[in-house]
Coordinates of C-alpha atoms and ligand atoms in Angstrom, one line a residue:
Chain A
M1 CA -20.7 0.2 -16.8
K2 CA -20.1 -3.3 -15.5
Y3 CA -17.3 -3.5 -13.0
K4 CA -14.7 -6.2 -12.6
N5 CA -13.9 -5.2 -9.0
E6 CA -14.5 -2.3 -6.8
I7 CA -13.4 -1.0 -3.4
K8 CA -14.7 1.8 -1.1
I9 CA -12.5 3.5 1.5
Q10 CA -13.7 6.0 4.1
F11 CA -11.7 8.1 6.6
P12 CA -11.8 11.3 8.5
S13 CA -10.3 14.4 7.0
H14 CA -6.8 14.2 8.6
S15 CA -4.1 15.3 6.2
E16 CA -2.0 12.2 7.2
N17 CA -4.7 10.1 5.4
E18 CA -3.7 11.6 2.0
A19 CA -0.7 9.2 1.9
F20 CA -2.9 6.3 3.2
S21 CA -5.5 6.9 0.5
R22 CA -3.1 7.0 -2.5
T23 CA -1.3 3.9 -1.3
A24 CA -4.5 2.0 -0.8
V25 CA -5.8 3.0 -4.3
A26 CA -2.4 2.0 -5.8
A27 CA -2.7 -1.4 -4.1
F28 CA -6.1 -1.8 -5.8
A29 CA -5.0 -0.5 -9.2
A30 CA -2.0 -2.9 -9.0
Q31 CA -4.5 -5.7 -9.8
L32 CA -4.7 -4.4 -13.4
D33 CA -0.9 -4.5 -13.7
P34 CA -0.4 -0.9 -14.7
T35 CA 2.8 0.7 -15.8
V36 CA 4.9 2.6 -13.2
E37 CA 3.8 5.8 -15.0
E38 CA 0.1 5.0 -14.9
L39 CA 0.4 4.1 -11.2
T40 CA 2.1 7.4 -10.4
E41 CA -0.6 9.3 -12.3
I42 CA -3.4 7.5 -10.4
K43 CA -1.7 8.2 -7.1
T44 CA -1.2 11.9 -7.9
A45 CA -4.8 12.3 -9.1
I46 CA -6.2 10.7 -5.9
S47 CA -3.9 12.7 -3.8
E48 CA -5.1 16.0 -5.4
A49 CA -8.8 15.1 -4.9
V50 CA -8.4 13.9 -1.4
S51 CA -6.3 16.9 -0.4
N52 CA -9.0 19.2 -1.8
A53 CA -11.7 17.5 0.4
I54 CA -9.5 17.9 3.4
I55 CA -8.4 21.5 2.7
H56 CA -11.3 23.1 1.0
A57 CA -14.4 21.0 1.7
Y58 CA -13.8 20.7 5.4
D59 CA -11.4 23.7 5.8
E60 CA -8.8 21.6 7.6
A61 CA -11.2 20.7 10.4
Q62 CA -10.5 17.0 11.1
N63 CA -14.0 15.8 11.5
G64 CA -15.2 15.5 8.0
I65 CA -15.6 12.1 6.2
V66 CA -13.9 11.6 2.9
T67 CA -15.1 8.7 0.7
V68 CA -13.0 7.2 -2.1
E69 CA -14.5 4.6 -4.4
V70 CA -12.4 2.9 -7.1
K71 CA -13.7 0.5 -9.7
S72 CA -12.1 -1.4 -12.5
T73 CA -13.6 -2.6 -15.7
E74 CA -12.7 -5.6 -18.0
D75 CA -11.4 -3.2 -20.6
R76 CA -8.9 -1.7 -18.2
K77 CA -10.6 1.5 -17.2
I78 CA -10.2 2.7 -13.6
V79 CA -13.0 4.9 -12.3
M80 CA -12.1 6.9 -9.2
I81 CA -14.7 8.8 -7.2
V82 CA -13.7 11.1 -4.3
S83 CA -16.6 12.6 -2.4
D84 CA -17.1 14.8 0.6
E85 CA -20.0 16.4 2.5
G86 CA -18.3 19.7 2.9
I87 CA -18.9 23.3 1.8
G88 CA -19.3 22.6 -1.9
I89 CA -18.1 24.6 -4.9
G90 CA -20.2 27.5 -6.2
D91 CA -18.6 28.1 -9.5
I92 CA -17.1 24.8 -10.9
E93 CA -15.8 26.4 -14.2
K94 CA -13.8 28.9 -12.2
A95 CA -12.5 26.3 -9.8
K96 CA -11.2 24.3 -12.7
E97 CA -9.2 27.2 -14.1
P98 CA -5.4 26.7 -13.9
L99 CA -3.9 28.8 -11.0
Y100 CA -7.3 29.7 -9.5
T101 CA -7.4 29.0 -5.8
S102 CA -9.5 30.3 -2.9
K103 CA -6.6 29.7 -0.5
A104 CA -3.6 31.5 -2.0
G105 CA -2.5 32.6 1.5
E106 CA -1.9 28.9 2.4
E107 CA 0.4 28.3 -0.6
R108 CA -2.2 26.4 -2.6
S109 CA -1.3 26.8 -6.3
G110 CA -4.7 26.4 -7.9
M111 CA -3.3 23.6 -10.0
G112 CA -5.1 20.6 -8.4
F113 CA -7.9 20.2 -10.9
T114 CA -5.4 20.8 -13.8
V115 CA -3.2 18.0 -12.5
M116 CA -6.3 15.7 -12.2
E117 CA -7.3 16.5 -15.7
S118 CA -3.9 16.0 -17.1
F119 CA -3.3 12.7 -15.4
T120 CA -6.6 11.1 -16.2
D121 CA -8.8 10.8 -19.3
R122 CA -11.9 12.3 -17.9
L123 CA -12.8 14.6 -15.0
E124 CA -16.3 15.3 -13.8
I125 CA -17.2 17.5 -10.9
T126 CA -20.6 17.7 -9.3
S127 CA -21.2 19.9 -6.3
K128 CA -23.8 21.6 -4.2
P129 CA -22.8 24.5 -2.0
G130 CA -23.4 23.4 1.6
E131 CA -23.9 19.8 0.7
G132 CA -20.6 18.5 -0.7
T133 CA -18.6 17.7 -3.8
K134 CA -18.1 14.6 -5.9
V135 CA -15.1 14.3 -8.2
T136 CA -15.1 11.5 -10.7
M137 CA -12.0 10.6 -12.7
I138 CA -11.7 7.9 -15.4
K139 CA -8.4 6.6 -16.5
Q140 CA -8.0 4.2 -19.4
L141 CA -4.9 2.0 -18.8
D142 CA -2.8 0.8 -21.7
L143 CA -4.3 -2.3 -23.3
L144 CA -1.8 -5.1 -23.0
V145 CA -1.0 -6.2 -26.5
Chain B
M1 CA 9.8 14.0 4.9
K2 CA 13.5 14.4 5.3
I3 CA 15.0 17.9 4.7
T4 CA 18.7 18.4 4.5
S5 CA 20.2 21.8 4.0
E6 CA 23.7 22.9 3.1
I7 CA 25.0 26.5 3.1
T8 CA 27.5 27.5 0.5
K9 CA 29.1 30.9 -0.1
N10 CA 26.3 32.2 -2.2
S11 CA 23.3 30.0 -1.6
L12 CA 21.3 27.7 0.6
I13 CA 20.8 24.2 -0.8
V14 CA 17.7 22.3 0.4
R15 CA 17.4 18.6 -0.4
L16 CA 14.0 17.0 0.0
E17 CA 13.5 13.2 0.5
G18 CA 10.2 11.4 0.7
E19 CA 6.6 12.2 -0.3
L20 CA 5.7 15.8 -0.8
D21 CA 2.0 16.4 -0.4
H22 CA -0.3 18.8 1.5
H23 CA 0.4 17.0 4.7
S24 CA 4.2 17.0 4.5
A25 CA 4.3 20.5 2.9
A26 CA 3.5 22.2 6.2
E27 CA 6.6 20.8 7.9
V28 CA 8.8 21.4 4.8
R29 CA 7.7 25.0 4.7
E30 CA 8.4 25.6 8.3
K31 CA 11.8 24.0 8.4
I32 CA 13.0 25.7 5.2
D33 CA 11.8 29.1 6.4
Q34 CA 13.7 28.6 9.6
T35 CA 16.9 27.7 7.8
I36 CA 16.4 30.7 5.4
G37 CA 16.3 32.9 8.5
T38 CA 19.5 31.6 10.1
S39 CA 21.5 31.0 6.9
E40 CA 21.5 34.6 5.8
R41 CA 21.7 33.5 2.2
K42 CA 19.8 35.2 -0.5
N43 CA 19.6 32.4 -3.0
L44 CA 17.8 29.1 -2.5
I45 CA 18.5 25.9 -4.5
F46 CA 16.0 23.0 -4.3
S47 CA 17.1 19.5 -5.0
F48 CA 14.1 17.2 -5.6
Q49 CA 16.2 14.1 -6.2
G50 CA 14.9 12.2 -3.2
V51 CA 11.3 13.1 -3.8
S52 CA 9.5 9.8 -4.4
F53 CA 6.0 11.3 -4.7
M54 CA 4.8 14.9 -5.3
D55 CA 1.5 16.5 -6.1
S56 CA 0.6 20.1 -6.6
A57 CA 1.5 20.9 -3.0
G58 CA 5.0 21.0 -4.3
I59 CA 4.2 23.9 -6.5
G60 CA 3.0 25.9 -3.5
V61 CA 6.2 25.1 -1.6
V62 CA 8.4 26.5 -4.4
M63 CA 6.1 29.4 -5.1
G64 CA 6.1 30.4 -1.4
R65 CA 9.9 30.2 -1.1
Y66 CA 10.2 32.2 -4.3
N67 CA 8.1 35.0 -2.8
K68 CA 10.3 35.0 0.3
M69 CA 13.6 35.1 -1.5
K70 CA 12.4 37.7 -3.9
E71 CA 11.7 40.0 -0.9
M72 CA 15.3 39.6 0.1
G73 CA 16.5 40.3 -3.4
G74 CA 17.5 36.7 -4.1
I75 CA 16.4 33.9 -6.4
V76 CA 15.1 30.3 -6.3
I77 CA 16.4 27.5 -8.5
V78 CA 14.8 24.1 -8.8
S79 CA 16.9 21.1 -9.7
E80 CA 17.1 17.3 -9.9
C81 CA 13.4 16.6 -10.3
N82 CA 12.2 13.2 -11.6
D83 CA 10.0 13.3 -14.7
Y84 CA 6.7 13.5 -12.7
A85 CA 7.7 16.2 -10.3
K86 CA 9.1 18.2 -13.3
R87 CA 5.9 17.7 -15.3
I88 CA 3.7 19.0 -12.4
L89 CA 6.0 22.0 -11.7
E90 CA 6.1 22.8 -15.4
M91 CA 2.3 22.9 -15.7
S92 CA 2.2 25.8 -13.3
G93 CA 4.7 27.9 -15.2
I94 CA 6.8 28.2 -12.0
F95 CA 10.0 27.7 -14.0
T96 CA 9.6 31.1 -15.6
I97 CA 10.3 32.7 -12.3
A98 CA 12.2 29.9 -10.4
P99 CA 14.3 28.4 -13.2
Y100 CA 15.1 24.7 -13.5
C101 CA 18.6 23.2 -13.6
D102 CA 19.4 19.6 -14.1
T103 CA 22.0 19.5 -11.3
V104 CA 22.7 21.4 -8.1
E105 CA 26.2 22.3 -9.5
Q106 CA 24.7 24.1 -12.4
A107 CA 22.3 25.9 -10.1
M108 CA 25.3 27.0 -7.9
K109 CA 27.0 28.4 -10.9
I110 CA 24.1 30.6 -11.7
C111 CA 23.8 31.8 -8.1
S112 CA 27.5 32.7 -8.0
E113 CA 27.2 34.6 -11.3
T114 CA 24.2 36.5 -10.1
W115 CA 26.0 37.3 -6.9
S116 CA 29.2 38.6 -8.6
H117 CA 27.1 40.6 -11.0
E118 CA 25.4 42.3 -8.0
E119 CA 28.6 43.2 -6.3
Chain C
M1 CA -12.0 3.9 23.5
K2 CA -11.1 7.2 21.9
Y3 CA -9.6 6.9 18.5
K4 CA -6.8 8.9 17.0
N5 CA -7.6 8.0 13.4
E6 CA -9.7 5.3 11.7
I7 CA -10.5 4.0 8.3
K8 CA -13.1 1.7 6.8
I9 CA -12.6 -0.4 3.7
Q10 CA -15.2 -2.4 1.8
F11 CA -14.9 -4.7 -1.1
P12 CA -16.5 -7.7 -2.8
S13 CA -15.3 -11.2 -1.8
H14 CA -12.8 -11.7 -4.6
S15 CA -9.7 -13.5 -3.4
E16 CA -7.5 -11.0 -5.2
N17 CA -8.7 -8.5 -2.7
E18 CA -6.8 -10.3 0.1
A19 CA -3.6 -8.6 -1.1
F20 CA -5.3 -5.3 -1.5
S21 CA -6.7 -5.4 2.0
R22 CA -3.5 -6.2 3.8
T23 CA -1.6 -3.5 1.8
A24 CA -4.2 -0.9 2.6
V25 CA -4.2 -1.8 6.3
A26 CA -0.4 -1.7 6.4
A27 CA -0.5 1.8 4.8
F28 CA -2.8 3.0 7.6
A29 CA -0.8 1.2 10.3
A30 CA 2.4 2.9 9.0
Q31 CA 1.1 6.1 10.5
L32 CA 2.1 4.7 13.9
D33 CA 5.6 3.9 12.7
P34 CA 5.5 0.2 13.7
T35 CA 8.5 -2.1 13.5
V36 CA 8.8 -4.4 10.4
E37 CA 7.8 -7.3 12.7
E38 CA 4.7 -5.6 13.9
L39 CA 3.7 -4.6 10.4
T40 CA 4.1 -8.2 9.2
E41 CA 2.0 -9.5 12.0
I42 CA -0.7 -7.0 11.2
K43 CA -0.7 -7.9 7.6
T44 CA -0.8 -11.6 8.3
A45 CA -3.7 -11.3 10.8
I46 CA -5.8 -9.2 8.4
S47 CA -5.0 -11.6 5.6
E48 CA -6.3 -14.5 7.7
A49 CA -9.5 -12.8 8.7
V50 CA -10.3 -11.5 5.2
S51 CA -9.5 -14.9 3.6
N52 CA -11.9 -16.5 6.0
A53 CA -14.7 -14.2 5.0
I54 CA -14.0 -15.0 1.4
I55 CA -13.6 -18.7 1.8
H56 CA -16.0 -19.6 4.6
A57 CA -18.5 -16.8 5.0
Y58 CA -19.3 -16.6 1.3
D59 CA -18.1 -20.0 0.2
E60 CA -15.9 -18.5 -2.5
A61 CA -18.9 -16.9 -4.2
Q62 CA -17.7 -13.5 -5.4
N63 CA -20.7 -11.4 -4.5
G64 CA -20.3 -11.0 -0.7
I65 CA -19.2 -7.8 0.9
V66 CA -16.2 -7.8 3.3
T67 CA -15.8 -4.8 5.6
V68 CA -12.5 -4.0 7.3
E69 CA -12.3 -1.2 9.9
V70 CA -9.0 -0.2 11.5
K71 CA -8.6 2.3 14.3
S72 CA -5.6 3.6 16.1
T73 CA -5.4 5.0 19.6
E74 CA -3.1 7.6 21.2
D75 CA -1.5 4.8 23.2
R76 CA -0.5 2.9 20.1
K77 CA -3.2 0.3 20.0
I78 CA -4.5 -0.9 16.6
V79 CA -8.0 -2.2 16.5
M80 CA -8.9 -4.3 13.5
I81 CA -12.5 -5.4 12.7
V82 CA -13.2 -7.7 9.8
S83 CA -16.9 -8.4 9.2
D84 CA -19.0 -10.2 6.7
E85 CA -22.7 -11.0 6.2
G86 CA -22.1 -14.7 5.3
I87 CA -23.0 -18.0 6.7
G88 CA -21.8 -17.4 10.3
I89 CA -20.1 -19.8 12.7
G90 CA -22.2 -22.2 14.8
D91 CA -19.5 -23.3 17.3
I92 CA -17.0 -20.6 17.8
E93 CA -14.9 -22.5 20.4
K94 CA -14.5 -25.4 18.0
A95 CA -13.7 -23.0 15.1
K96 CA -10.8 -21.5 17.2
E97 CA -9.2 -24.9 17.9
P98 CA -5.8 -25.3 16.1
L99 CA -6.1 -27.5 13.1
Y100 CA -9.9 -27.5 13.0
T101 CA -11.3 -26.7 9.6
S102 CA -14.6 -27.3 7.8
K103 CA -12.8 -27.3 4.5
A104 CA -10.0 -29.8 4.8
G105 CA -10.5 -31.0 1.2
E106 CA -9.5 -27.5 -0.1
E107 CA -6.2 -27.6 1.7
R108 CA -7.2 -25.3 4.5
S109 CA -5.1 -26.0 7.5
G110 CA -7.4 -24.9 10.3
M111 CA -4.7 -22.6 11.6
G112 CA -6.2 -19.2 10.7
F113 CA -7.6 -18.3 14.1
T114 CA -4.5 -19.6 15.8
V115 CA -2.3 -17.3 13.7
M116 CA -4.6 -14.3 14.4
E117 CA -4.4 -15.1 18.1
S118 CA -0.6 -15.4 18.0
F119 CA 0.0 -12.3 16.0
T120 CA -2.3 -9.9 18.0
D121 CA -2.9 -9.3 21.7
R122 CA -6.6 -10.0 21.7
L123 CA -9.1 -11.8 19.4
E124 CA -12.8 -11.6 19.7
I125 CA -15.3 -13.4 17.5
T126 CA -19.0 -12.7 17.4
S127 CA -21.2 -14.6 14.9
K128 CA -24.8 -15.5 14.1
P129 CA -25.4 -18.4 11.8
G130 CA -27.1 -17.1 8.6
E131 CA -26.3 -13.5 9.5
G132 CA -22.5 -13.1 9.5
T133 CA -19.3 -12.9 11.5
K134 CA -17.3 -10.1 13.1
V135 CA -13.7 -10.7 14.1
T136 CA -12.1 -8.1 16.3
M137 CA -8.4 -8.0 16.9
I138 CA -6.4 -5.6 19.1
K139 CA -2.7 -5.2 18.8
Q140 CA -0.6 -3.1 21.2
L141 CA 2.4 -1.7 19.4
D142 CA 5.7 -1.2 21.2
L143 CA 5.7 2.1 23.0
L144 CA 8.5 4.3 21.7
V145 CA 10.8 5.0 24.6
Chain D
M1 CA 3.6 -15.6 -7.6
K2 CA 6.6 -16.9 -9.4
I3 CA 7.3 -20.6 -9.3
T4 CA 10.6 -22.1 -10.5
S5 CA 11.3 -25.8 -10.5
E6 CA 14.5 -27.7 -10.9
I7 CA 14.8 -31.5 -11.3
T8 CA 17.8 -33.2 -9.8
K9 CA 18.7 -36.9 -9.7
N10 CA 16.6 -37.6 -6.5
S11 CA 14.3 -34.7 -6.1
L12 CA 12.2 -31.9 -7.4
I13 CA 13.1 -28.5 -6.1
V14 CA 10.4 -25.9 -6.1
R15 CA 11.3 -22.2 -5.4
L16 CA 8.5 -19.8 -4.6
E17 CA 8.7 -16.0 -5.1
G18 CA 6.2 -13.4 -4.0
E19 CA 3.2 -13.4 -1.7
L20 CA 1.7 -16.7 -0.7
D21 CA -2.0 -16.4 0.4
H22 CA -5.3 -18.1 -0.3
H23 CA -5.5 -16.3 -3.7
S24 CA -2.0 -17.3 -5.0
A25 CA -2.1 -20.8 -3.4
A26 CA -4.6 -22.0 -6.0
E27 CA -2.1 -21.3 -8.8
V28 CA 0.9 -22.6 -6.8
R29 CA -0.9 -25.9 -6.1
E30 CA -1.8 -26.4 -9.7
K31 CA 1.6 -25.7 -11.1
I32 CA 3.5 -27.8 -8.6
D33 CA 1.2 -30.7 -9.0
Q34 CA 1.7 -30.6 -12.8
T35 CA 5.5 -30.5 -12.3
I36 CA 5.3 -33.4 -9.8
G37 CA 3.5 -35.4 -12.5
T38 CA 6.0 -34.8 -15.3
S39 CA 9.2 -34.8 -13.2
E40 CA 8.7 -38.4 -12.0
R41 CA 10.6 -37.6 -8.8
K42 CA 9.5 -38.9 -5.4
N43 CA 10.9 -36.2 -3.2
L44 CA 9.9 -32.6 -3.1
I45 CA 12.1 -29.8 -1.7
F46 CA 10.5 -26.3 -1.1
S47 CA 12.6 -23.2 -1.0
F48 CA 10.6 -20.3 0.6
Q49 CA 13.5 -17.9 0.2
G50 CA 11.6 -15.6 -2.2
V51 CA 8.4 -15.6 -0.2
S52 CA 7.9 -12.0 0.9
F53 CA 4.5 -12.7 2.6
M54 CA 2.8 -15.8 3.8
D55 CA -0.2 -16.6 5.8
S56 CA -1.7 -20.0 6.9
A57 CA -2.5 -20.8 3.2
G58 CA 1.2 -21.7 3.0
I59 CA 0.6 -24.5 5.5
G60 CA -2.1 -26.0 3.3
V61 CA 0.2 -25.9 0.3
V62 CA 2.9 -27.9 2.1
M63 CA 0.4 -30.2 3.7
G64 CA -1.2 -31.0 0.4
R65 CA 2.1 -31.7 -1.3
Y66 CA 3.1 -33.9 1.6
N67 CA 0.0 -36.1 1.1
K68 CA 0.8 -36.4 -2.6
M69 CA 4.4 -37.4 -2.2
K70 CA 3.6 -39.8 0.6
E71 CA 1.3 -41.7 -1.7
M72 CA 4.2 -42.1 -4.1
G73 CA 6.5 -43.2 -1.2
G74 CA 8.5 -40.0 -1.2
I75 CA 9.1 -37.1 1.2
V76 CA 8.7 -33.3 1.4
I77 CA 11.4 -31.0 2.9
V78 CA 10.9 -27.3 3.5
S79 CA 13.8 -25.0 3.4
E80 CA 15.0 -21.4 3.4
C81 CA 12.0 -19.8 5.1
N82 CA 12.2 -16.3 6.6
D83 CA 11.4 -16.0 10.3
Y84 CA 7.7 -15.3 9.8
A85 CA 7.0 -18.1 7.3
K86 CA 8.9 -20.5 9.6
R87 CA 6.9 -19.3 12.7
I88 CA 3.6 -19.9 10.9
L89 CA 4.6 -23.3 9.5
E90 CA 6.0 -24.3 12.9
M91 CA 2.7 -23.5 14.7
S92 CA 0.9 -26.1 12.6
G93 CA 3.4 -28.9 13.5
I94 CA 4.0 -29.6 9.8
F95 CA 7.8 -29.9 10.4
T96 CA 7.2 -33.2 12.2
I97 CA 6.2 -34.8 8.9
A98 CA 7.8 -32.5 6.4
P99 CA 11.1 -31.6 8.1
Y100 CA 12.8 -28.2 7.8
C101 CA 16.3 -27.6 6.5
D102 CA 18.1 -24.3 6.5
T103 CA 19.3 -24.7 2.9
V104 CA 18.3 -26.6 -0.3
E105 CA 21.7 -28.3 -0.3
Q106 CA 21.1 -29.9 3.1
A107 CA 17.7 -31.0 1.9
M108 CA 19.2 -32.6 -1.2
K109 CA 21.6 -34.5 1.0
I110 CA 18.7 -35.9 3.0
C111 CA 16.9 -36.9 -0.2
S112 CA 19.9 -38.7 -1.6
E113 CA 20.4 -40.6 1.6
T114 CA 16.8 -41.6 1.8
W115 CA 17.0 -42.7 -1.8
S116 CA 20.2 -44.8 -1.4
H117 CA 18.7 -46.3 1.7
E118 CA 15.6 -47.4 -0.3
E119 CA 17.6 -48.9 -3.1
Ligands
ADP201 N1 -13.7 19.3 -2.5 C1 -13.9 20.6 -2.6 N2 -14.8 21.3 -1.8 C2 -14.9 22.6 -1.9 N3 -14.1 23.4 -2.7 C3 -13.2 22.8 -3.5 C4 -13.0 21.4 -3.5 N4 -12.1 21.1 -4.4 C5 -11.7 22.2 -4.9 N5 -12.4 23.3 -4.4 C6 -12.3 24.7 -4.9 O1 -11.7 24.8 -6.1 C7 -10.5 25.6 -6.1 C8 -9.4 25.0 -7.1 O2 -9.0 23.7 -6.7 P1 -7.6 23.2 -7.2 O3 -7.5 23.4 -8.6 O4 -7.4 21.8 -6.6 O5 -6.5 24.2 -6.5 P2 -6.0 24.4 -5.0 O6 -6.4 23.1 -4.2 O7 -4.6 24.5 -5.1 O8 -6.8 25.6 -4.5 C9 -10.0 25.5 -4.7 O9 -9.2 26.6 -4.3 C10 -11.4 25.5 -3.9 O10 -11.9 26.8 -3.9
ADP202 N1 -15.9 -15.5 8.5 C1 -16.3 -16.8 8.7 N2 -17.5 -17.2 8.4 C2 -17.9 -18.5 8.6 N3 -17.1 -19.5 9.1 C3 -15.9 -19.1 9.5 C4 -15.4 -17.8 9.3 N4 -14.1 -17.8 9.7 C5 -13.8 -19.0 10.1 N5 -14.9 -19.9 10.0 C6 -14.9 -21.3 10.4 O1 -13.9 -21.5 11.3 C7 -13.1 -22.6 10.9 C8 -11.6 -22.4 11.4 O2 -11.1 -21.2 10.8 P1 -9.5 -21.0 10.7 O3 -8.9 -21.3 12.0 O4 -9.2 -19.7 10.1 O5 -9.1 -22.2 9.7 P2 -9.3 -22.4 8.1 O6 -9.6 -21.1 7.5 O7 -8.0 -22.9 7.7 O8 -10.4 -23.4 8.0 C9 -13.2 -22.6 9.4 O9 -12.9 -23.8 8.8 C10 -14.7 -22.2 9.2 O10 -15.5 -23.4 9.4

C-alpha cells in the first residue's frame, strides 16, 4: 500500500498514556476530515489496543514501550498498528473470543478485541509468546461524495 | 474523571463525567465502592450522561458494581448513555443483568418498585 | 534528569503535520495540568520548531523525517526536543537573531527562534551543516501551590 | 482556515478563523491576494478574532500584505487579536508599520480619515 502520510508514536506503558495516544491519533486522523462517529471509533479502537499492551503485555509494569503507527492512504483508509514487546499471546483465537479475559479479577471484560473488530474493518493480530504482539487495524473512512 | 453521587431513599445514584478508560476506571471503582459502603443503599443507578469517551473498561466498571450489589441483594441500573457508550455496553450483554433506562428518573422508579415489592 | 513520563513522535515533513504535532504534544503536556497560557506557549514553541524543520531543514521537500521528543519531570519541567536530519545551520548565533531569515521571499519573518525563546525558559540549538539540527526547549510549569 | 472578506467604501476587511501556521498561511496568502486584486481597495483591515492558534507564520502574512498595499499607496491595519497573537505580532515590531486597533470599527475610521486626507 502507498501511504499519503504516516506517524509513529512511542511511549512507556503508563496507563495515563492511553488518553494521550488516542488524542494524538485523533489529531492525525483529523487530516482526513472524518465524521464524528468515525473519529470516536478510531479513538476507541486505539484505546483498546494500547490498554491491552499496558495491562496484558507488560502486566501493568510501567517500563515497557508501546509503539503506535498510523498511516493514511489516498483512498481514505486508516491503518493503525499497535505493537509491544511484552509477554505475547499463546492462543490468538481464544483471545479474540467475546468475554474471554485472562484478567477477570481486575474487572477486565474480555471485550477489547470484540470492540476493535466492531469499530474497524479489519483486525489482524500477530504474536509470539515472550516476544510481543502486533495488532493491525484497518478502517475505511466514508468516501466524500 | 469527575464522580458525583446522590443518595435517595432507595438508591445510590452515581454520575460520571469525563473519559472512562482503563486508567480512570481504577479511581472510579475505588470511589464508587467507598460510597456504596457508606451509603447503605442496595441499588445503584449509573448516569453516563457526562461520559465523553468510553472503551471496554466501562463494561468492567458496571460488571464489578453489579457483582457487589448482587451480593447485597440489590440491583444496578445503567442510564443516560450516549450512542457509543451504549453500543459498547450492549456488545457485552451486560444489560441483561444490569438493565438500561433512558433516564435516572425511570431507573429510580424501578428501584422503588423493587424495594416495595421486597418489603 | 529523571523523567516522569516521555513520548516520541515521528512523521514525514509534510506541513499538515505541524498541526498534528502541536496537538499531540499538548495532549501529553495536559498530564501536568498546565494553565491555558502555558499550553498555548508549548503549542506555539513546538509549532515553530517543527515548521523550521519542514521549511528550512528539508526545504519543503516532503520526504524528511521530523522527530519530536517530549519529557516531563516530577518538578513540572517539560523538555521538548525537535530534531531533523536536514541541511543544518551554519551560523547558529545569526539564525537566532530576531528578524533574521534565509527565506525572506517566502514571507518568513525570522521570528521563529525569538518566539521559542520567549515562550520557554531555555532554548538550546545544536546543528551540523549537512547532518541536521536539534532544538531543545525546556519549560518550567507553574508549581501548584 | 476560514477566510471571510468584506468590501467597504474605503477598505477591504479580512476576517480569519482557525489555526494560522506555516501550513495554512499558504492558502490564506493566496486567497487574500486574489481578493485584494478584485476588490480594488487600497486599505486592508485584518480581524484576527477567530484565530484560535497563531505562530510566527502570522507575522509573515501581515508583513507580506503590508508590502503589497504599500505598493498601491494603501495601508494595513491589524485588529481584534487575542493576547497570544498580539504578543507574537508585537515581538516583530510589525505594529510600527501596520498599526493595531482593538476593533474593526476603529480601523475603518482610520482608513476613511486617511482616504479623505488623500483626496
Ligand atoms: N498486547 C497483548 N499482550 C498479551 N496478551 C494480550 C494482549 N492483548 C490481549 N491479550 C490477551 O487477550 C485477552 C483478551 O483481550 P481483550 O479482548 O482485549 O479483553 P480484556 O483486555 O478485557 O482482557 C486478554 O485477556 C489477554 O489475555
Ligand atoms: N531546522 C533547521 N534547519 C536548518 N536551518 C534552520 C532550521 N531552523 C532554523 N533555521 C535557520 O535559521 C533561520 C532563522 O529561523 P527562525 O528564527 O525560525 O526564522 P524563520 O523560520 O522565519 O526564517 C532560518 O531562516 C533558517 O535559515
